[in-house]
Amino acid sequence: MPERTDWEERAKGILRAEMARKGTTYAQLIDLLAEKGIEDNERNLRNKVSRGKFTAGFLLQCLSALGCTSLQLLE
């Protein structure tokens, strides 16, 4: 079974890849999250993503703010 950190790395990679695909910066993602009523700041966001320590709910909030409507997970 994969280690917890492996799953955290995958979650971080998914979020970063979607941001890159959309051409979205951390500052822009903060604005997009704010439009959905989710308040944070760029420094905290960068730290969360860098560590890969965030909840599934937070990942879904970010993906929704980015306009992601589907996600394909590959092994």
mmCIF file of C-alpha atoms in Angstrom:
data_model
loop_
_atom_site.group_PDB
_atom_site.id
_atom_site.type_symbol
_atom_site.label_atom_id
_atom_site.label_comp_id
_atom_site.label_asym_id
_atom_site.label_seq_id
_atom_site.Cartn_x
_atom_site.Cartn_y
_atom_site.Cartn_z
ATOM 1 C CA MET A 1 0.000 0.000 0.000
ATOM 2 C CA PRO A 2 1.368 3.467 -0.889
ATOM 3 C CA GLU A 3 2.674 5.605 1.942
ATOM 4 C CA ARG A 4 0.640 8.598 3.086
ATOM 5 C CA THR A 5 3.231 10.963 1.659
ATOM 6 C CA ASP A 6 2.811 9.321 -1.756
ATOM 7 C CA TRP A 7 -0.878 10.260 -1.716
ATOM 8 C CA GLU A 8 -0.071 13.782 -0.552
ATOM 9 C CA GLU A 9 2.401 14.131 -3.416
ATOM 10 C CA ARG A 10 -0.261 12.948 -5.866
ATOM 11 C CA ALA A 11 -2.791 15.466 -4.514
ATOM 12 C CA LYS A 12 -0.218 18.255 -4.741
ATOM 13 C CA GLY A 13 0.657 17.197 -8.276
ATOM 14 C CA ILE A 14 -2.978 17.146 -9.348
ATOM 15 C CA LEU A 15 -3.563 20.675 -8.061
ATOM 16 C CA ARG A 16 -0.350 22.056 -9.532
ATOM 17 C CA ALA A 17 -1.005 20.393 -12.891
ATOM 18 C CA GLU A 18 -4.492 21.835 -13.085
ATOM 19 C CA MET A 19 -3.187 25.291 -12.184
ATOM 20 C CA ALA A 20 -0.547 24.988 -14.921
ATOM 21 C CA ARG A 21 -3.069 23.690 -17.440
ATOM 22 C CA LYS A 22 -5.306 26.697 -16.766
ATOM 23 C CA GLY A 23 -2.354 29.113 -16.587
ATOM 24 C CA THR A 24 -3.400 30.181 -13.095
ATOM 25 C CA THR A 25 -1.028 31.666 -10.529
ATOM 26 C CA TYR A 26 -1.406 31.303 -6.776
ATOM 27 C CA ALA A 27 -2.532 34.941 -6.563
ATOM 28 C CA GLN A 28 -5.200 34.295 -9.186
ATOM 29 C CA LEU A 29 -6.341 31.137 -7.412
ATOM 30 C CA ILE A 30 -6.771 33.148 -4.197
ATOM 31 C CA ASP A 31 -9.069 35.525 -6.110
ATOM 32 C CA LEU A 32 -11.016 32.626 -7.616
ATOM 33 C CA LEU A 33 -11.453 31.040 -4.189
ATOM 34 C CA ALA A 34 -12.596 34.388 -2.751
ATOM 35 C CA GLU A 35 -15.319 34.546 -5.420
ATOM 36 C CA LYS A 36 -16.630 31.287 -3.921
ATOM 37 C CA GLY A 37 -16.495 32.704 -0.386
ATOM 38 C CA ILE A 38 -13.274 30.910 0.586
ATOM 39 C CA GLU A 39 -10.871 33.317 2.237
ATOM 40 C CA ASP A 40 -7.149 32.595 2.354
ATOM 41 C CA ASN A 41 -3.958 34.369 1.402
ATOM 42 C CA GLU A 42 -1.302 33.601 -1.154
ATOM 43 C CA ARG A 43 1.372 32.717 1.398
ATOM 44 C CA ASN A 44 -0.852 30.164 3.150
ATOM 45 C CA LEU A 45 -1.946 28.692 -0.176
ATOM 46 C CA ARG A 46 1.636 28.307 -1.369
ATOM 47 C CA ASN A 47 2.600 26.633 1.913
ATOM 48 C CA LYS A 48 -0.355 24.216 1.846
ATOM 49 C CA VAL A 49 0.350 23.171 -1.711
ATOM 50 C CA SER A 50 4.104 22.970 -1.212
ATOM 51 C CA ARG A 51 3.685 20.651 1.772
ATOM 52 C CA GLY A 52 0.839 18.720 0.158
ATOM 53 C CA LYS A 53 -0.943 18.945 3.509
ATOM 54 C CA PHE A 54 -4.534 19.826 2.718
ATOM 55 C CA THR A 55 -7.901 18.142 2.950
ATOM 56 C CA ALA A 56 -9.790 16.519 0.126
ATOM 57 C CA GLY A 57 -12.382 19.248 0.611
ATOM 58 C CA PHE A 58 -9.770 21.939 0.024
ATOM 59 C CA LEU A 59 -8.567 20.162 -3.114
ATOM 60 C CA LEU A 60 -12.132 20.062 -4.429
ATOM 61 C CA GLN A 61 -12.636 23.754 -3.605
ATOM 62 C CA CYS A 62 -9.516 24.649 -5.579
ATOM 63 C CA LEU A 63 -10.438 22.448 -8.534
ATOM 64 C CA SER A 64 -13.931 23.925 -8.589
ATOM 65 C CA ALA A 65 -12.537 27.470 -8.440
ATOM 66 C CA LEU A 66 -10.281 26.583 -11.376
ATOM 67 C CA GLY A 67 -13.312 25.452 -13.368
ATOM 68 C CA CYS A 68 -12.288 21.804 -13.400
ATOM 69 C CA THR A 69 -15.320 19.705 -14.275
ATOM 70 C CA SER A 70 -13.660 16.318 -14.545
ATOM 71 C CA LEU A 71 -10.580 14.596 -13.257
ATOM 72 C CA GLN A 72 -8.858 11.519 -14.582
ATOM 73 C CA LEU A 73 -6.718 9.581 -12.151
ATOM 74 C CA LEU A 74 -4.149 7.250 -13.620
ATOM 75 C CA GLU A 75 -2.191 4.635 -11.746
#
